[in-house]
Amino acid sequence: MTLYLVRRLAVLVASTAVAGVVVFAFMALLPGDPAEIALGVNATPEAVAELRAQFGTDRPPVTQFLDWFGGLAQGDFGTSYVTSAPIGPQISDRLGVTAVLVLGGMAVALAVAVPLGTYAAVHHRDPLGAALSALSQVGIAVPAFLAGILLVFVFAVRAQVLPSGGYVPLAEDPGEWLRSLLLPWLSLGLVQGAVLTRYVRSAVLDVLREDYLRTARAKGRGRTGALWRHGLRNASVPVVTVLGLQLATLLIGAVVVERVFVIPGLGDLLLNGVAGRDLLLVQGVVMVLVAAVLLINFVVDVAYHLLDPRLR
């Protein structure tokens, strides 16, 4: 297991380095000069050249990449081309908000998918089990931003029990913090919960057909007891893989949901950077999101080996 962890860590580091090259190259290929954008169309060539030297964009691309990636390793994301403010504190301030949003959405998805998917599998011949399966299929077709708009209409506009947007820090008011995140959590979690329900149902159905579960039933255990004692851990192995993909999807979906609910997270920072043509800020946020996806995949791989002893 230790050797496996070392190998996976090496792959994680190498993947992060390759991702850094891809992100940097993609941003470098975009049209527009940060110095010309910052100074405007009436800037003189001398002023543009001076600002390029200040930004460091007059150096060879390889030198720029090595300085940027070396700074990332030390937590230095550089300085914004537009506001001249350090990028690192901006990202760190908003990273916590996005992390809470994603983890809360995943908690909602699991709370929906595990019981409903298990019930739909155990009762797959019953009308209610078939109805749950069909309902999850409908939920897959609903994008997170549309779910957010519908939830705002129902709970904020009609019922007026939850705010339609905005964010209150936890330290300022825990109650309002929770109320401000309920609709974003639901909009992310219900959609991903519908997707995850299908996988939980399929995994539990496969387990129900296994010989060891029939043997447990034959030895006197009830259906629920046999499934709880012998089935759910085995059913969780394929679900964990899908869970990692769902976390990555939630991370990307949070970009849109943050804009819908006016939440100051990484997605809002990314879209503001794109709108302001702040390329270095966009580059830093994209790199953080990519690194988060790679880290999620690493954790899923390790969890997969811990759950399934055959892989060890």
mmCIF file of N, CA and C in Angstrom, residues 5-116:
data_model
loop_
_atom_site.group_PDB
_atom_site.id
_atom_site.type_symbol
_atom_site.label_atom_id
_atom_site.label_comp_id
_atom_site.label_asym_id
_atom_site.label_seq_id
_atom_site.Cartn_x
_atom_site.Cartn_y
_atom_site.Cartn_z
ATOM 1 N N LEU A 5 0.908 4.283 -2.749
ATOM 2 C CA LEU A 5 0.746 5.698 -2.432
ATOM 3 C C LEU A 5 1.867 6.541 -3.029
ATOM 4 N N VAL A 6 3.096 6.025 -2.964
ATOM 5 C CA VAL A 6 4.234 6.758 -3.535
ATOM 6 C C VAL A 6 4.058 6.911 -5.045
ATOM 7 N N ARG A 7 3.624 5.824 -5.708
ATOM 8 C CA ARG A 7 3.415 5.890 -7.156
ATOM 9 C C ARG A 7 2.314 6.886 -7.502
ATOM 10 N N ARG A 8 1.231 6.837 -6.746
ATOM 11 C CA ARG A 8 0.108 7.743 -7.038
ATOM 12 C C ARG A 8 0.496 9.199 -6.767
ATOM 13 N N LEU A 9 1.308 9.428 -5.736
ATOM 14 C CA LEU A 9 1.779 10.793 -5.469
ATOM 15 C C LEU A 9 2.671 11.287 -6.606
ATOM 16 N N ALA A 10 3.515 10.405 -7.117
ATOM 17 C CA ALA A 10 4.367 10.788 -8.244
ATOM 18 C C ALA A 10 3.528 11.126 -9.467
ATOM 19 N N VAL A 11 2.481 10.337 -9.710
ATOM 20 C CA VAL A 11 1.581 10.618 -10.835
ATOM 21 C C VAL A 11 0.859 11.944 -10.617
ATOM 22 N N LEU A 12 0.454 12.216 -9.363
ATOM 23 C CA LEU A 12 -0.228 13.469 -9.050
ATOM 24 C C LEU A 12 0.673 14.667 -9.334
ATOM 25 N N VAL A 13 1.928 14.583 -8.907
ATOM 26 C CA VAL A 13 2.864 15.688 -9.140
ATOM 27 C C VAL A 13 3.112 15.884 -10.629
ATOM 28 N N ALA A 14 3.324 14.778 -11.349
ATOM 29 C CA ALA A 14 3.573 14.875 -12.786
ATOM 30 C C ALA A 14 2.345 15.425 -13.522
ATOM 31 N N SER A 15 1.161 14.971 -13.122
ATOM 32 C CA SER A 15 -0.064 15.460 -13.764
ATOM 33 C C SER A 15 -0.270 16.950 -13.514
ATOM 34 N N THR A 16 0.059 17.391 -12.304
ATOM 35 C CA THR A 16 -0.065 18.815 -11.987
ATOM 36 C C THR A 16 0.884 19.653 -12.828
ATOM 37 N N ALA A 17 2.110 19.153 -13.021
ATOM 38 C CA ALA A 17 3.081 19.875 -13.847
ATOM 39 C C ALA A 17 2.612 19.952 -15.298
ATOM 40 N N VAL A 18 2.111 18.833 -15.837
ATOM 41 C CA VAL A 18 1.608 18.838 -17.219
ATOM 42 C C VAL A 18 0.409 19.773 -17.344
ATOM 43 N N ALA A 19 -0.480 19.739 -16.344
ATOM 44 C CA ALA A 19 -1.637 20.632 -16.365
ATOM 45 C C ALA A 19 -1.204 22.090 -16.338
ATOM 46 N N GLY A 20 -0.145 22.393 -15.572
ATOM 47 C CA GLY A 20 0.367 23.761 -15.548
ATOM 48 C C GLY A 20 0.866 24.206 -16.910
ATOM 49 N N VAL A 21 1.556 23.313 -17.618
ATOM 50 C CA VAL A 21 2.028 23.646 -18.962
ATOM 51 C C VAL A 21 0.860 23.917 -19.891
ATOM 52 N N VAL A 22 -0.170 23.061 -19.828
ATOM 53 C CA VAL A 22 -1.334 23.215 -20.714
ATOM 54 C C VAL A 22 -2.071 24.520 -20.419
ATOM 55 N N VAL A 23 -2.290 24.806 -19.137
ATOM 56 C CA VAL A 23 -3.010 26.033 -18.768
ATOM 57 C C VAL A 23 -2.221 27.265 -19.206
ATOM 58 N N PHE A 24 -0.922 27.267 -18.952
ATOM 59 C CA PHE A 24 -0.095 28.413 -19.333
ATOM 60 C C PHE A 24 -0.080 28.592 -20.849
ATOM 61 N N ALA A 25 0.080 27.489 -21.594
ATOM 62 C CA ALA A 25 0.122 27.580 -23.058
ATOM 63 C C ALA A 25 -1.206 28.073 -23.617
ATOM 64 N N PHE A 26 -2.307 27.576 -23.038
ATOM 65 C CA PHE A 26 -3.626 28.008 -23.518
ATOM 66 C C PHE A 26 -3.834 29.500 -23.291
ATOM 67 N N MET A 27 -3.469 29.989 -22.118
ATOM 68 C CA MET A 27 -3.643 31.407 -21.829
ATOM 69 C C MET A 27 -2.716 32.263 -22.691
ATOM 70 N N ALA A 28 -1.502 31.739 -22.992
ATOM 71 C CA ALA A 28 -0.557 32.501 -23.818
ATOM 72 C C ALA A 28 -1.046 32.618 -25.257
ATOM 73 N N LEU A 29 -1.831 31.637 -25.708
ATOM 74 C CA LEU A 29 -2.323 31.657 -27.092
ATOM 75 C C LEU A 29 -3.530 32.565 -27.287
ATOM 76 N N LEU A 30 -4.140 32.990 -26.174
ATOM 77 C CA LEU A 30 -5.310 33.867 -26.309
ATOM 78 C C LEU A 30 -4.889 35.215 -26.896
ATOM 79 N N PRO A 31 -5.734 35.799 -27.754
ATOM 80 C CA PRO A 31 -5.376 37.099 -28.340
ATOM 81 C C PRO A 31 -5.412 38.214 -27.295
ATOM 82 N N GLY A 32 -4.623 39.247 -27.541
ATOM 83 C CA GLY A 32 -4.609 40.399 -26.641
ATOM 84 C C GLY A 32 -3.344 40.476 -25.826
ATOM 85 N N ASP A 33 -2.861 41.691 -25.643
ATOM 86 C CA ASP A 33 -1.668 41.962 -24.840
ATOM 87 C C ASP A 33 -2.121 42.570 -23.517
ATOM 88 N N PRO A 34 -1.776 41.951 -22.370
ATOM 89 C CA PRO A 34 -2.207 42.508 -21.081
ATOM 90 C C PRO A 34 -1.805 43.969 -20.893
ATOM 91 N N ALA A 35 -0.634 44.361 -21.392
ATOM 92 C CA ALA A 35 -0.198 45.754 -21.239
ATOM 93 C C ALA A 35 -1.073 46.686 -22.064
ATOM 94 N N GLU A 36 -1.384 46.305 -23.297
ATOM 95 C CA GLU A 36 -2.235 47.141 -24.142
ATOM 96 C C GLU A 36 -3.655 47.223 -23.587
ATOM 97 N N ILE A 37 -4.135 46.103 -23.032
ATOM 98 C CA ILE A 37 -5.489 46.100 -22.451
ATOM 99 C C ILE A 37 -5.540 47.008 -21.224
ATOM 100 N N ALA A 38 -4.485 46.965 -20.391
ATOM 101 C CA ALA A 38 -4.467 47.773 -19.168
ATOM 102 C C ALA A 38 -4.362 49.262 -19.476
ATOM 103 N N LEU A 39 -3.596 49.636 -20.515
ATOM 104 C CA LEU A 39 -3.366 51.049 -20.814
ATOM 105 C C LEU A 39 -4.409 51.639 -21.760
ATOM 106 N N GLY A 40 -5.094 50.797 -22.521
ATOM 107 C CA GLY A 40 -6.096 51.316 -23.448
ATOM 108 C C GLY A 40 -5.521 51.542 -24.833
ATOM 109 N N VAL A 41 -6.376 51.918 -25.769
ATOM 110 C CA VAL A 41 -5.985 52.033 -27.180
ATOM 111 C C VAL A 41 -5.116 53.266 -27.441
ATOM 112 N N ASN A 42 -5.148 54.253 -26.572
ATOM 113 C CA ASN A 42 -4.389 55.493 -26.810
ATOM 114 C C ASN A 42 -2.998 55.471 -26.194
ATOM 115 N N ALA A 43 -2.569 54.328 -25.683
ATOM 116 C CA ALA A 43 -1.267 54.254 -25.028
ATOM 117 C C ALA A 43 -0.145 54.354 -26.053
ATOM 118 N N THR A 44 0.941 54.978 -25.654
ATOM 119 C CA THR A 44 2.111 55.098 -26.532
ATOM 120 C C THR A 44 2.915 53.799 -26.508
ATOM 121 N N PRO A 45 3.675 53.502 -27.560
ATOM 122 C CA PRO A 45 4.504 52.285 -27.569
ATOM 123 C C PRO A 45 5.487 52.229 -26.410
ATOM 124 N N GLU A 46 6.018 53.393 -26.001
ATOM 125 C CA GLU A 46 6.954 53.411 -24.886
ATOM 126 C C GLU A 46 6.286 52.980 -23.588
ATOM 127 N N ALA A 47 5.049 53.478 -23.366
ATOM 128 C CA ALA A 47 4.319 53.114 -22.150
ATOM 129 C C ALA A 47 3.962 51.628 -22.147
ATOM 130 N N VAL A 48 3.580 51.117 -23.321
ATOM 131 C CA VAL A 48 3.257 49.690 -23.427
ATOM 132 C C VAL A 48 4.487 48.843 -23.138
ATOM 133 N N ALA A 49 5.635 49.217 -23.696
ATOM 134 C CA ALA A 49 6.865 48.466 -23.474
ATOM 135 C C ALA A 49 7.273 48.496 -22.006
ATOM 136 N N GLU A 50 7.083 49.657 -21.360
ATOM 137 C CA GLU A 50 7.427 49.763 -19.947
ATOM 138 C C GLU A 50 6.537 48.882 -19.085
ATOM 139 N N LEU A 51 5.240 48.845 -19.410
ATOM 140 C CA LEU A 51 4.325 48.014 -18.631
ATOM 141 C C LEU A 51 4.563 46.527 -18.891
ATOM 142 N N ARG A 52 4.930 46.179 -20.137
ATOM 143 C CA ARG A 52 5.285 44.788 -20.413
ATOM 144 C C ARG A 52 6.469 44.352 -19.558
ATOM 145 N N ALA A 53 7.456 45.223 -19.437
ATOM 146 C CA ALA A 53 8.610 44.913 -18.596
ATOM 147 C C ALA A 53 8.203 44.773 -17.135
ATOM 148 N N GLN A 54 7.246 45.605 -16.703
ATOM 149 C CA GLN A 54 6.759 45.526 -15.329
ATOM 150 C C GLN A 54 6.001 44.226 -15.086
ATOM 151 N N PHE A 55 5.159 43.819 -16.061
ATOM 152 C CA PHE A 55 4.415 42.568 -15.954
ATOM 153 C C PHE A 55 5.317 41.348 -16.154
ATOM 154 N N GLY A 56 6.420 41.533 -16.864
ATOM 155 C CA GLY A 56 7.296 40.405 -17.180
ATOM 156 C C GLY A 56 6.908 39.674 -18.438
ATOM 157 N N THR A 57 5.964 40.227 -19.220
ATOM 158 C CA THR A 57 5.513 39.552 -20.442
ATOM 159 C C THR A 57 6.445 39.793 -21.623
ATOM 160 N N ASP A 58 7.513 40.579 -21.427
ATOM 161 C CA ASP A 58 8.481 40.784 -22.503
ATOM 162 C C ASP A 58 9.568 39.712 -22.503
ATOM 163 N N ARG A 59 9.532 38.823 -21.522
ATOM 164 C CA ARG A 59 10.535 37.758 -21.438
ATOM 165 C C ARG A 59 10.114 36.548 -22.275
ATOM 166 N N PRO A 60 11.029 35.614 -22.541
ATOM 167 C CA PRO A 60 10.676 34.391 -23.288
ATOM 168 C C PRO A 60 9.587 33.602 -22.554
ATOM 169 N N PRO A 61 8.704 32.934 -23.301
ATOM 170 C CA PRO A 61 7.611 32.175 -22.662
ATOM 171 C C PRO A 61 8.094 31.130 -21.661
ATOM 172 N N VAL A 62 9.202 30.462 -21.953
ATOM 173 C CA VAL A 62 9.710 29.432 -21.030
ATOM 174 C C VAL A 62 10.087 30.070 -19.687
ATOM 175 N N THR A 63 10.738 31.219 -19.739
ATOM 176 C CA THR A 63 11.104 31.913 -18.500
ATOM 177 C C THR A 63 9.863 32.352 -17.723
ATOM 178 N N GLN A 64 8.868 32.858 -18.460
ATOM 179 C CA GLN A 64 7.623 33.262 -17.802
ATOM 180 C C GLN A 64 6.963 32.074 -17.107
ATOM 181 N N PHE A 65 6.919 30.921 -17.807
ATOM 182 C CA PHE A 65 6.270 29.739 -17.217
ATOM 183 C C PHE A 65 7.010 29.270 -15.964
ATOM 184 N N LEU A 66 8.346 29.191 -16.045
ATOM 185 C CA LEU A 66 9.111 28.705 -14.898
ATOM 186 C C LEU A 66 8.948 29.621 -13.687
ATOM 187 N N ASP A 67 8.917 30.933 -13.917
ATOM 188 C CA ASP A 67 8.706 31.871 -12.808
ATOM 189 C C ASP A 67 7.313 31.711 -12.222
ATOM 190 N N TRP A 68 6.305 31.579 -13.116
ATOM 191 C CA TRP A 68 4.925 31.454 -12.651
ATOM 192 C C TRP A 68 4.715 30.146 -11.897
ATOM 193 N N PHE A 69 5.176 29.024 -12.484
ATOM 194 C CA PHE A 69 4.961 27.720 -11.842
ATOM 195 C C PHE A 69 5.793 27.589 -10.571
ATOM 196 N N GLY A 70 7.008 28.153 -10.575
ATOM 197 C CA GLY A 70 7.804 28.151 -9.352
ATOM 198 C C GLY A 70 7.151 28.968 -8.253
ATOM 199 N N GLY A 71 6.511 30.075 -8.646
ATOM 200 C CA GLY A 71 5.778 30.865 -7.659
ATOM 201 C C GLY A 71 4.594 30.114 -7.084
ATOM 202 N N LEU A 72 3.891 29.329 -7.943
ATOM 203 C CA LEU A 72 2.764 28.529 -7.454
ATOM 204 C C LEU A 72 3.210 27.555 -6.376
ATOM 205 N N ALA A 73 4.384 26.939 -6.565
ATOM 206 C CA ALA A 73 4.886 25.986 -5.578
ATOM 207 C C ALA A 73 5.134 26.651 -4.230
ATOM 208 N N GLN A 74 5.349 27.974 -4.229
ATOM 209 C CA GLN A 74 5.579 28.717 -2.991
ATOM 210 C C GLN A 74 4.343 29.491 -2.534
ATOM 211 N N GLY A 75 3.215 29.281 -3.238
ATOM 212 C CA GLY A 75 1.984 29.974 -2.885
ATOM 213 C C GLY A 75 1.877 31.375 -3.434
ATOM 214 N N ASP A 76 2.747 31.727 -4.392
ATOM 215 C CA ASP A 76 2.727 33.065 -4.987
ATOM 216 C C ASP A 76 2.096 32.971 -6.381
ATOM 217 N N PHE A 77 0.896 33.526 -6.537
ATOM 218 C CA PHE A 77 0.187 33.478 -7.809
ATOM 219 C C PHE A 77 0.448 34.699 -8.678
ATOM 220 N N GLY A 78 1.287 35.608 -8.210
ATOM 221 C CA GLY A 78 1.574 36.804 -8.979
ATOM 222 C C GLY A 78 0.666 37.958 -8.594
ATOM 223 N N THR A 79 0.717 39.005 -9.413
ATOM 224 C CA THR A 79 -0.047 40.229 -9.172
ATOM 225 C C THR A 79 -1.009 40.460 -10.323
ATOM 226 N N SER A 80 -2.206 40.885 -9.999
ATOM 227 C CA SER A 80 -3.230 41.120 -11.011
ATOM 228 C C SER A 80 -2.788 42.186 -11.999
ATOM 229 N N TYR A 81 -3.042 41.922 -13.300
ATOM 230 C CA TYR A 81 -2.726 42.903 -14.326
ATOM 231 C C TYR A 81 -3.640 44.125 -14.241
ATOM 232 N N VAL A 82 -4.837 43.938 -13.701
ATOM 233 C CA VAL A 82 -5.848 45.008 -13.713
ATOM 234 C C VAL A 82 -5.811 45.827 -12.431
ATOM 235 N N THR A 83 -5.823 45.138 -11.275
ATOM 236 C CA THR A 83 -5.923 45.851 -9.994
ATOM 237 C C THR A 83 -4.586 46.005 -9.285
ATOM 238 N N SER A 84 -3.543 45.323 -9.774
ATOM 239 C CA SER A 84 -2.213 45.324 -9.146
ATOM 240 C C SER A 84 -2.230 44.743 -7.734
ATOM 241 N N ALA A 85 -3.280 43.998 -7.413
ATOM 242 C CA ALA A 85 -3.375 43.356 -6.097
ATOM 243 C C ALA A 85 -2.848 41.928 -6.194
ATOM 244 N N PRO A 86 -2.261 41.400 -5.118
ATOM 245 C CA PRO A 86 -1.803 39.999 -5.136
ATOM 246 C C PRO A 86 -2.961 39.036 -5.400
ATOM 247 N N ILE A 87 -2.723 38.055 -6.247
ATOM 248 C CA ILE A 87 -3.787 37.125 -6.639
ATOM 249 C C ILE A 87 -3.987 36.047 -5.572
ATOM 250 N N GLY A 88 -2.909 35.631 -4.914
ATOM 251 C CA GLY A 88 -3.005 34.553 -3.932
ATOM 252 C C GLY A 88 -4.046 34.791 -2.853
ATOM 253 N N PRO A 89 -4.034 35.954 -2.167
ATOM 254 C CA PRO A 89 -5.063 36.196 -1.144
ATOM 255 C C PRO A 89 -6.483 36.194 -1.702
ATOM 256 N N GLN A 90 -6.672 36.690 -2.932
ATOM 257 C CA GLN A 90 -8.010 36.675 -3.526
ATOM 258 C C GLN A 90 -8.509 35.242 -3.703
ATOM 259 N N ILE A 91 -7.612 34.367 -4.159
ATOM 260 C CA ILE A 91 -8.009 32.972 -4.371
ATOM 261 C C ILE A 91 -8.249 32.275 -3.040
ATOM 262 N N SER A 92 -7.365 32.486 -2.072
ATOM 263 C CA SER A 92 -7.519 31.805 -0.778
ATOM 264 C C SER A 92 -8.784 32.253 -0.060
ATOM 265 N N ASP A 93 -9.139 33.535 -0.174
ATOM 266 C CA ASP A 93 -10.360 34.025 0.474
ATOM 267 C C ASP A 93 -11.604 33.356 -0.093
ATOM 268 N N ARG A 94 -11.593 33.095 -1.395
ATOM 269 C CA ARG A 94 -12.789 32.550 -2.048
ATOM 270 C C ARG A 94 -12.778 31.031 -2.152
ATOM 271 N N LEU A 95 -11.621 30.428 -1.978
ATOM 272 C CA LEU A 95 -11.536 28.982 -2.061
ATOM 273 C C LEU A 95 -12.370 28.301 -0.984
ATOM 274 N N GLY A 96 -12.356 28.871 0.225
ATOM 275 C CA GLY A 96 -13.144 28.292 1.305
ATOM 276 C C GLY A 96 -14.632 28.328 1.018
ATOM 277 N N VAL A 97 -15.106 29.407 0.402
ATOM 278 C CA VAL A 97 -16.528 29.521 0.069
ATOM 279 C C VAL A 97 -16.916 28.453 -0.952
ATOM 280 N N THR A 98 -16.093 28.290 -1.991
ATOM 281 C CA THR A 98 -16.387 27.279 -3.006
ATOM 282 C C THR A 98 -16.314 25.870 -2.429
ATOM 283 N N ALA A 99 -15.330 25.617 -1.544
ATOM 284 C CA ALA A 99 -15.200 24.290 -0.939
ATOM 285 C C ALA A 99 -16.433 23.939 -0.115
ATOM 286 N N VAL A 100 -16.925 24.900 0.665
ATOM 287 C CA VAL A 100 -18.136 24.661 1.458
ATOM 288 C C VAL A 100 -19.339 24.410 0.543
ATOM 289 N N LEU A 101 -19.423 25.163 -0.548
ATOM 290 C CA LEU A 101 -20.525 24.991 -1.497
ATOM 291 C C LEU A 101 -20.488 23.600 -2.127
ATOM 292 N N VAL A 102 -19.305 23.160 -2.560
ATOM 293 C CA VAL A 102 -19.173 21.855 -3.216
ATOM 294 C C VAL A 102 -19.419 20.712 -2.229
ATOM 295 N N LEU A 103 -18.830 20.800 -1.041
ATOM 296 C CA LEU A 103 -19.008 19.732 -0.059
ATOM 297 C C LEU A 103 -20.456 19.648 0.417
ATOM 298 N N GLY A 104 -21.105 20.798 0.582
ATOM 299 C CA GLY A 104 -22.514 20.781 0.950
ATOM 300 C C GLY A 104 -23.380 20.186 -0.145
ATOM 301 N N GLY A 105 -23.075 20.524 -1.399
ATOM 302 C CA GLY A 105 -23.806 19.936 -2.516
ATOM 303 C C GLY A 105 -23.619 18.435 -2.587
ATOM 304 N N MET A 106 -22.393 17.960 -2.331
ATOM 305 C CA MET A 106 -22.153 16.522 -2.343
ATOM 306 C C MET A 106 -22.875 15.829 -1.194
ATOM 307 N N ALA A 107 -22.934 16.479 -0.012
ATOM 308 C CA ALA A 107 -23.666 15.904 1.118
ATOM 309 C C ALA A 107 -25.143 15.747 0.775
ATOM 310 N N VAL A 108 -25.721 16.746 0.116
ATOM 311 C CA VAL A 108 -27.117 16.650 -0.315
ATOM 312 C C VAL A 108 -27.280 15.518 -1.327
ATOM 313 N N ALA A 109 -26.332 15.421 -2.275
ATOM 314 C CA ALA A 109 -26.409 14.371 -3.297
ATOM 315 C C ALA A 109 -26.366 12.976 -2.663
ATOM 316 N N LEU A 110 -25.470 12.789 -1.685
ATOM 317 C CA LEU A 110 -25.372 11.483 -1.023
ATOM 318 C C LEU A 110 -26.619 11.191 -0.192
ATOM 319 N N ALA A 111 -27.130 12.229 0.494
ATOM 320 C CA ALA A 111 -28.336 12.043 1.302
ATOM 321 C C ALA A 111 -29.528 11.652 0.446
ATOM 322 N N VAL A 112 -29.536 12.096 -0.807
ATOM 323 C CA VAL A 112 -30.622 11.739 -1.728
ATOM 324 C C VAL A 112 -30.349 10.387 -2.382
ATOM 325 N N ALA A 113 -29.124 10.184 -2.859
ATOM 326 C CA ALA A 113 -28.834 9.046 -3.734
ATOM 327 C C ALA A 113 -28.760 7.716 -2.990
ATOM 328 N N VAL A 114 -28.129 7.690 -1.820
ATOM 329 C CA VAL A 114 -27.911 6.408 -1.150
ATOM 330 C C VAL A 114 -29.229 5.758 -0.726
ATOM 331 N N PRO A 115 -30.104 6.448 0.004
ATOM 332 C CA PRO A 115 -31.363 5.776 0.371
ATOM 333 C C PRO A 115 -32.281 5.529 -0.816
ATOM 334 N N LEU A 116 -32.411 6.507 -1.722
ATOM 335 C CA LEU A 116 -33.330 6.327 -2.853
ATOM 336 C C LEU A 116 -32.798 5.282 -3.833
#
